[in-house]
Amino acid sequence: MSVTSREVQLAARPHGWPTPETFAIVETEVPDPGPGQLLVRNLMMSVDPYMRARMDDRKSYVPPFQVGAALDGGAVGEVVASGAEGVKPGQIVLHARGWREYALVSAEHATVVDPSVAPLGAYLGVLGMTGLTAYAGLFVTAEFKAGDVVFVSSAAGAVGQVVGQLAKLNGAARVIGSAGSAEKVAYLTDELGFDAAFDYHDGSVRERLAEAAPDGIDVYFDNVGGEQLEAAIAAMRLHGRITVCGMISVYNATEATPAPRNLAQLIGKRLTMRGMLVGDHYGLERKFVAEVAPLVAAGKIKHRETVFEGLESAPEAFLAMMRGDGAGKILVRIGTP
Ligand code: NAP
């Protein structure tokens, strides 16, 4: 027995920005699960910036996608057949084989989740990988402490929206965010309680940041790199800390991009600039969920999602996420429970 499914494959490696031609939707047959495996009908999948790096044939911390094979990434789905002890059909699991309607998943790499505790999208966003990235990147990597002035870029995005609110709830003296539109800027100040926000398209980032943080910043949570990183270094106070979480402004670059031109300021200001990978922080997951889930349930941490409908919309969902179209965490609904 097998089930007919559709999956999104990498049709060609992009040069610069991916296009619809980067992807192909292909029909496949998915076999019954063997011992230790689950057959999962996917309900919701995530599109994330790191997937862009996996489209290139480049050694990285995750292997590249292969041309002619399905992409993968975070997803939640319903178990329809189980060859694994302890996991039953009907249960909902979080796993890493998105971009397809049906997935054969090793039970070892699947986590049973309770859809009555949080909506499915939350397991891929605010209470999932992007939420944990915000939590670990702020508290562990940046060593945030009460009284810090915090600046976060891509602040209205999946990671950024959580960073700013966690900082605020934990006693930041001031939280500043940048984003790509006036609507996102208003969301940050009016809905999420940021003290200041600006659109990074609006003239000089360095000037906008200096206006928003006249006394400088202690922590920069970098999601974008480039001009904003350079501006943050300029705004840093003594002993400031920078979490290098992402550099989306250069993910589609076709030539080497310039480094921040003011790195020498790290010396005099004794700055720390530290890269982080969420994969190193899953040991914190229980603590993170125990702390953050009640804040989300109480409405003290707000979050937005944009949901695209149907597997065929997944390529456009990915491109929209990269462009900044859509609000908050971008998801694709593949099926209904
Ligand atoms: P996201 O912020 O929800 O989505 C990406 C956003 O980047 C877009 O919505 C867009 O928003 C912004 N953007 C696109 N091009 C830009 C540019 N040239 N300059 C400035 N902003 C630009 O994505 P996310 O999932 O929360 O990820 C945020 C960052 O964290 C990414 O760099 C990602 O790679 C990184 N990340 C790292 C880890 C890790 O373990 N290190 C884990 C998760 C995510 P605007 O409308 O505001 O431009």
Coordinates of C-alpha atoms and ligand atoms in Angstrom, one line a residue:
M1 CA 0.0 0.0 0.0
S2 CA 1.1 3.6 -0.6
V3 CA -0.5 7.0 -0.6
T4 CA -0.4 9.5 -3.5
S5 CA 1.1 12.8 -2.3
R6 CA 2.5 16.0 -3.8
E7 CA 5.8 17.6 -2.8
V8 CA 7.7 20.7 -3.6
Q9 CA 11.0 19.9 -5.2
L10 CA 14.0 22.2 -5.9
A11 CA 13.8 22.4 -9.7
A12 CA 17.0 24.5 -10.2
R13 CA 19.4 26.3 -7.9
P14 CA 18.7 30.1 -7.9
H15 CA 21.3 32.7 -8.8
G16 CA 20.4 35.6 -6.6
W17 CA 16.7 35.8 -5.8
P18 CA 14.7 32.5 -6.2
T19 CA 11.8 32.7 -8.6
P20 CA 8.8 30.5 -9.1
E21 CA 10.9 28.4 -11.6
T22 CA 13.2 27.5 -8.6
F23 CA 10.4 25.1 -7.5
A24 CA 8.4 22.3 -9.0
I25 CA 5.4 20.6 -7.6
V26 CA 5.6 16.8 -8.2
E27 CA 3.3 13.9 -7.5
T28 CA 4.9 11.0 -5.6
E29 CA 3.9 7.8 -3.9
V30 CA 4.7 7.5 -0.2
P31 CA 5.0 4.0 1.2
D32 CA 3.5 2.6 4.4
P33 CA 5.6 3.3 7.5
G34 CA 8.2 0.7 8.4
P35 CA 9.3 -0.1 12.0
G36 CA 10.0 3.1 13.9
Q37 CA 8.4 5.3 11.2
L38 CA 5.2 7.4 11.0
L39 CA 3.1 8.3 8.0
V40 CA 2.1 11.9 8.6
R41 CA -0.5 14.0 6.7
N42 CA 0.9 17.4 7.0
L43 CA -1.4 20.2 8.1
M44 CA 0.9 23.3 8.4
M45 CA 4.4 24.0 7.3
S46 CA 6.9 26.8 8.0
V47 CA 8.9 28.8 5.5
D48 CA 12.2 30.2 6.9
P49 CA 15.1 32.4 5.7
Y50 CA 17.7 29.6 6.3
M51 CA 16.0 27.6 3.5
R52 CA 17.5 30.1 1.1
A53 CA 21.1 29.1 2.1
R54 CA 20.1 25.4 1.5
M55 CA 19.2 26.2 -2.1
D56 CA 22.9 26.9 -2.9
D57 CA 25.3 24.1 -3.3
R58 CA 27.5 25.2 -0.4
K59 CA 28.8 23.6 2.7
S60 CA 27.0 25.0 5.7
Y61 CA 25.7 23.9 9.1
V62 CA 22.8 22.1 7.3
P63 CA 23.3 20.2 4.0
P64 CA 22.1 21.8 0.8
F65 CA 18.8 20.8 -0.8
Q66 CA 19.3 18.6 -3.9
V67 CA 17.9 19.5 -7.3
G68 CA 15.1 17.1 -8.2
A69 CA 14.4 16.2 -4.6
A70 CA 11.9 17.6 -2.1
L71 CA 12.8 20.5 0.1
D72 CA 12.2 20.0 3.8
G73 CA 11.6 22.1 6.9
G74 CA 9.4 22.4 10.0
A75 CA 5.9 21.1 9.8
V76 CA 3.1 19.7 11.9
G77 CA 0.8 17.0 10.8
E78 CA -1.5 14.2 11.8
V79 CA -0.2 10.6 12.1
V80 CA -2.3 8.4 9.8
A81 CA -0.3 5.2 10.2
S82 CA 2.3 4.3 12.8
G83 CA 5.1 1.7 12.9
A84 CA 6.4 3.2 16.1
E85 CA 5.5 2.2 19.7
G86 CA 4.0 5.0 21.7
V87 CA 2.7 7.1 18.7
K88 CA -0.9 6.5 17.6
P89 CA -2.8 7.5 14.5
G90 CA -4.7 10.7 15.1
Q91 CA -1.9 12.2 17.2
I92 CA -0.3 15.5 16.0
V93 CA 3.4 15.6 15.5
L94 CA 6.0 18.3 14.9
H95 CA 8.7 17.2 12.6
A96 CA 11.2 18.4 9.9
R97 CA 9.7 17.0 6.6
G98 CA 7.5 19.9 5.4
W99 CA 7.0 20.9 1.7
R100 CA 4.9 17.8 1.1
E101 CA 1.4 16.6 1.7
Y102 CA 2.3 13.2 3.2
A103 CA 5.6 12.6 5.0
L104 CA 7.3 9.4 6.1
V105 CA 9.0 10.5 9.4
S106 CA 11.2 8.6 11.8
A107 CA 9.4 8.7 15.1
E108 CA 12.8 9.5 16.8
H109 CA 12.7 12.9 14.9
A110 CA 9.0 13.7 15.7
T111 CA 7.5 15.3 18.8
V112 CA 3.9 14.7 19.7
V113 CA 2.2 18.1 20.4
D114 CA -1.2 18.9 21.9
P115 CA -3.4 21.1 19.5
S116 CA -5.6 21.9 22.5
V117 CA -2.7 23.7 24.2
A118 CA -1.8 26.0 21.4
P119 CA -2.8 26.4 17.7
L120 CA -0.8 24.5 15.2
G121 CA 1.0 27.5 13.9
A122 CA 2.4 28.4 17.3
Y123 CA 4.4 25.2 17.3
L124 CA 6.3 26.5 14.2
G125 CA 6.5 30.0 15.4
V126 CA 6.2 31.8 18.8
L127 CA 6.4 28.5 20.8
G128 CA 8.6 26.7 18.2
M129 CA 11.9 27.3 16.5
T130 CA 11.6 31.0 15.9
G131 CA 10.5 31.7 19.5
L132 CA 13.3 29.6 20.9
T133 CA 15.7 31.5 18.7
A134 CA 14.5 34.8 20.1
Y135 CA 14.7 33.5 23.7
A136 CA 18.2 31.9 23.4
G137 CA 19.6 34.7 21.3
L138 CA 18.5 37.3 23.8
F139 CA 19.1 35.6 27.2
V140 CA 22.0 33.3 26.4
T141 CA 23.9 34.8 23.5
A142 CA 23.4 38.5 24.3
E143 CA 23.4 38.0 28.0
F144 CA 20.5 40.4 28.3
K145 CA 19.9 42.0 31.7
A146 CA 17.3 44.4 33.0
G147 CA 18.2 48.0 32.2
D148 CA 19.7 47.2 28.8
V149 CA 18.7 49.3 25.8
V150 CA 17.9 46.7 23.0
F151 CA 17.7 47.2 19.3
V152 CA 16.3 44.4 17.1
S153 CA 16.1 44.4 13.3
S154 CA 13.4 42.6 11.3
A155 CA 11.5 43.4 14.5
A156 CA 8.1 42.6 13.0
G157 CA 9.2 39.2 11.8
A158 CA 8.9 35.8 13.4
V159 CA 12.0 36.0 15.6
G160 CA 12.1 39.8 16.0
Q161 CA 8.5 40.2 17.3
V162 CA 9.4 37.8 20.2
V163 CA 12.8 39.4 21.0
G164 CA 11.4 42.9 21.5
Q165 CA 8.5 41.7 23.7
L166 CA 10.7 39.4 25.8
A167 CA 13.2 42.3 26.4
K168 CA 10.4 44.7 27.4
L169 CA 8.8 42.2 29.8
N170 CA 12.2 41.5 31.4
G171 CA 13.0 45.1 32.2
A172 CA 14.7 46.6 29.2
A173 CA 15.2 50.3 29.7
R174 CA 14.2 50.9 26.0
V175 CA 13.4 48.6 23.1
I176 CA 13.8 49.8 19.5
G177 CA 12.8 47.9 16.4
S178 CA 13.3 48.3 12.6
A179 CA 11.1 47.0 9.9
G180 CA 10.4 47.4 6.2
S181 CA 7.1 49.3 6.1
A182 CA 5.1 52.0 8.0
E183 CA 2.5 49.5 8.8
K184 CA 5.1 47.2 10.5
V185 CA 6.6 50.2 12.4
A186 CA 3.1 51.1 13.7
Y187 CA 2.5 47.5 14.7
L188 CA 5.8 47.5 16.8
T189 CA 5.0 50.7 18.7
D190 CA 1.2 50.5 18.9
E191 CA 0.6 46.8 19.4
L192 CA 3.8 45.3 20.7
G193 CA 4.8 48.1 23.0
F194 CA 8.2 48.9 21.5
D195 CA 9.5 52.3 22.7
A196 CA 10.5 53.4 19.2
A197 CA 10.7 51.9 15.7
F198 CA 11.7 53.1 12.3
D199 CA 11.5 52.0 8.6
Y200 CA 15.0 51.1 7.5
H201 CA 14.2 52.4 4.0
D202 CA 13.6 55.8 5.4
G203 CA 17.0 57.5 4.7
S204 CA 20.1 56.8 6.8
V205 CA 19.7 53.9 9.2
R206 CA 22.5 55.3 11.4
E207 CA 20.5 58.6 11.7
R208 CA 17.2 56.8 12.4
L209 CA 18.8 54.7 15.1
A210 CA 20.5 57.7 16.7
E211 CA 17.1 59.4 16.9
A212 CA 15.4 56.3 18.3
A213 CA 18.2 55.6 20.8
P214 CA 19.8 59.0 21.7
D215 CA 21.8 57.5 24.5
G216 CA 23.0 54.4 22.6
I217 CA 22.2 50.7 22.8
D218 CA 23.6 47.8 24.9
V219 CA 22.2 44.9 22.9
Y220 CA 21.7 44.5 19.2
F221 CA 19.8 41.4 18.0
D222 CA 20.9 41.2 14.4
N223 CA 18.5 39.5 11.9
V224 CA 19.6 41.3 8.8
G225 CA 23.4 42.3 8.7
G226 CA 24.6 45.0 6.3
E227 CA 23.8 48.6 6.9
Q228 CA 21.9 47.9 10.1
L229 CA 24.7 46.0 11.6
E230 CA 27.1 48.9 10.9
A231 CA 24.6 51.4 12.4
A232 CA 24.2 49.3 15.5
I233 CA 28.0 49.1 16.0
A234 CA 28.1 52.9 15.8
A235 CA 25.3 53.2 18.4
M236 CA 26.8 50.6 20.8
R237 CA 27.7 51.7 24.3
L238 CA 30.7 50.3 26.3
H239 CA 30.6 46.5 26.7
G240 CA 27.6 46.2 24.3
R241 CA 26.7 42.8 23.0
I242 CA 25.6 41.8 19.5
T243 CA 23.7 38.5 18.8
V244 CA 24.5 37.6 15.2
C245 CA 21.3 35.6 14.5
G246 CA 20.8 36.2 10.8
M247 CA 21.9 38.4 7.9
I248 CA 18.9 38.2 5.5
S249 CA 20.0 41.4 3.6
V250 CA 22.8 39.3 2.0
Y251 CA 21.2 35.9 1.5
N252 CA 20.4 36.6 -2.2
A253 CA 23.7 38.5 -2.9
T254 CA 25.5 37.3 -6.0
E255 CA 28.8 39.0 -5.0
A256 CA 30.7 39.2 -1.8
T257 CA 29.2 41.9 0.4
P258 CA 31.1 44.5 2.4
A259 CA 31.8 44.0 6.0
P260 CA 30.7 46.7 8.5
R261 CA 33.3 49.5 7.9
N262 CA 33.5 50.3 11.6
L263 CA 34.6 47.0 13.2
A264 CA 37.5 48.8 14.8
Q265 CA 34.9 50.3 17.3
L266 CA 34.7 46.8 18.8
I267 CA 38.1 47.5 20.4
G268 CA 37.5 50.8 22.2
K269 CA 34.0 49.9 23.2
R270 CA 35.0 46.3 24.3
L271 CA 32.0 44.9 22.3
T272 CA 31.1 41.3 22.0
M273 CA 29.7 40.0 18.7
R274 CA 28.6 36.4 18.9
G275 CA 27.0 34.1 16.4
M276 CA 24.2 31.7 17.5
L277 CA 22.4 28.7 16.1
V278 CA 19.1 27.7 17.6
G279 CA 20.1 24.0 17.2
D280 CA 22.6 24.5 20.0
H281 CA 19.8 25.6 22.4
Y282 CA 17.2 22.8 22.3
G283 CA 18.2 22.0 25.9
L284 CA 16.4 25.2 26.9
E285 CA 13.2 24.2 25.1
R286 CA 11.2 23.1 28.2
K287 CA 12.2 26.1 30.2
F288 CA 11.4 28.4 27.2
V289 CA 7.9 26.8 26.7
A290 CA 7.2 26.8 30.4
E291 CA 8.0 30.6 30.6
V292 CA 6.7 31.8 27.3
A293 CA 3.5 29.7 26.7
P294 CA 1.6 31.3 29.6
L295 CA 2.7 34.8 28.4
V296 CA 1.3 34.0 25.0
A297 CA -1.9 32.5 26.5
A298 CA -2.3 35.7 28.6
G299 CA -1.8 38.0 25.6
K300 CA 1.3 39.4 27.2
I301 CA 3.3 38.2 24.2
K302 CA 1.5 39.0 21.0
H303 CA 2.4 37.5 17.6
R304 CA 1.1 37.7 14.1
E305 CA 0.9 35.0 11.4
T306 CA 0.2 35.1 7.7
V307 CA -1.1 31.8 6.4
F308 CA -1.0 30.8 2.7
E309 CA -3.4 28.2 1.6
G310 CA -2.5 24.9 -0.1
L311 CA 0.9 23.2 -0.8
E312 CA 1.0 24.9 -4.3
S313 CA 1.2 28.3 -2.5
A314 CA 4.4 27.2 -0.6
P315 CA 6.9 28.7 -3.2
E316 CA 5.0 32.0 -3.1
A317 CA 4.9 31.9 0.7
F318 CA 8.6 31.5 0.8
L319 CA 9.2 34.4 -1.6
A320 CA 6.8 36.6 0.2
M321 CA 8.6 35.9 3.5
M322 CA 11.9 36.8 1.9
R323 CA 10.5 40.0 0.5
G324 CA 8.8 41.0 3.7
D325 CA 5.3 40.8 2.3
G326 CA 3.0 39.4 4.9
A327 CA 3.0 39.9 8.7
G328 CA 4.8 38.0 11.4
K329 CA 5.5 34.3 11.0
I330 CA 4.7 33.0 7.5
L331 CA 3.0 29.6 7.3
V332 CA 1.4 27.4 4.7
R333 CA -1.8 25.4 5.5
I334 CA -1.4 22.1 3.6
G335 CA -4.4 20.3 5.1
T336 CA -7.2 20.6 7.7
P337 CA -7.4 18.5 10.8
Ligands
NAP1 P1 11.3 37.0 9.4 O1 12.0 38.1 10.0 O2 9.9 36.6 9.8 O3 11.3 37.2 7.8 C1 12.3 37.8 7.1 C2 12.1 39.3 7.1 O4 13.4 39.9 6.7 C3 11.2 39.8 6.0 O5 9.9 39.7 6.4 C4 11.7 41.2 5.8 O6 11.0 42.1 6.7 C5 13.1 41.2 6.3 N1 14.1 41.5 5.2 C6 14.1 41.0 4.0 N2 15.1 41.6 3.3 C7 15.7 42.5 4.1 C8 16.8 43.4 3.9 N3 17.5 43.5 2.8 N4 17.1 44.2 5.0 C9 16.4 44.2 6.1 N5 15.4 43.3 6.3 C10 15.0 42.5 5.3 O7 12.2 35.7 9.5 P2 12.7 34.9 10.8 O8 12.3 33.5 10.6 O9 12.1 35.7 12.0 O10 14.2 35.1 10.7 C11 14.8 36.3 11.0 C12 16.4 36.2 10.9 O11 16.8 35.3 11.9 C13 16.8 35.7 9.5 O12 18.0 36.3 9.2 C14 17.1 34.2 9.8 O13 18.0 33.6 8.9 C15 17.6 34.2 11.2 N6 17.4 33.0 12.0 C16 18.5 32.5 12.6 C17 18.4 31.4 13.4 C18 19.6 30.8 14.0 O14 19.6 29.7 14.6 N7 20.7 31.6 13.9 C19 17.1 30.8 13.6 C20 16.0 31.4 13.0 C21 16.1 32.5 12.2 P3 10.8 43.7 6.4 O15 9.5 43.9 5.9 O16 11.0 44.2 7.8 O17 11.9 44.1 5.5

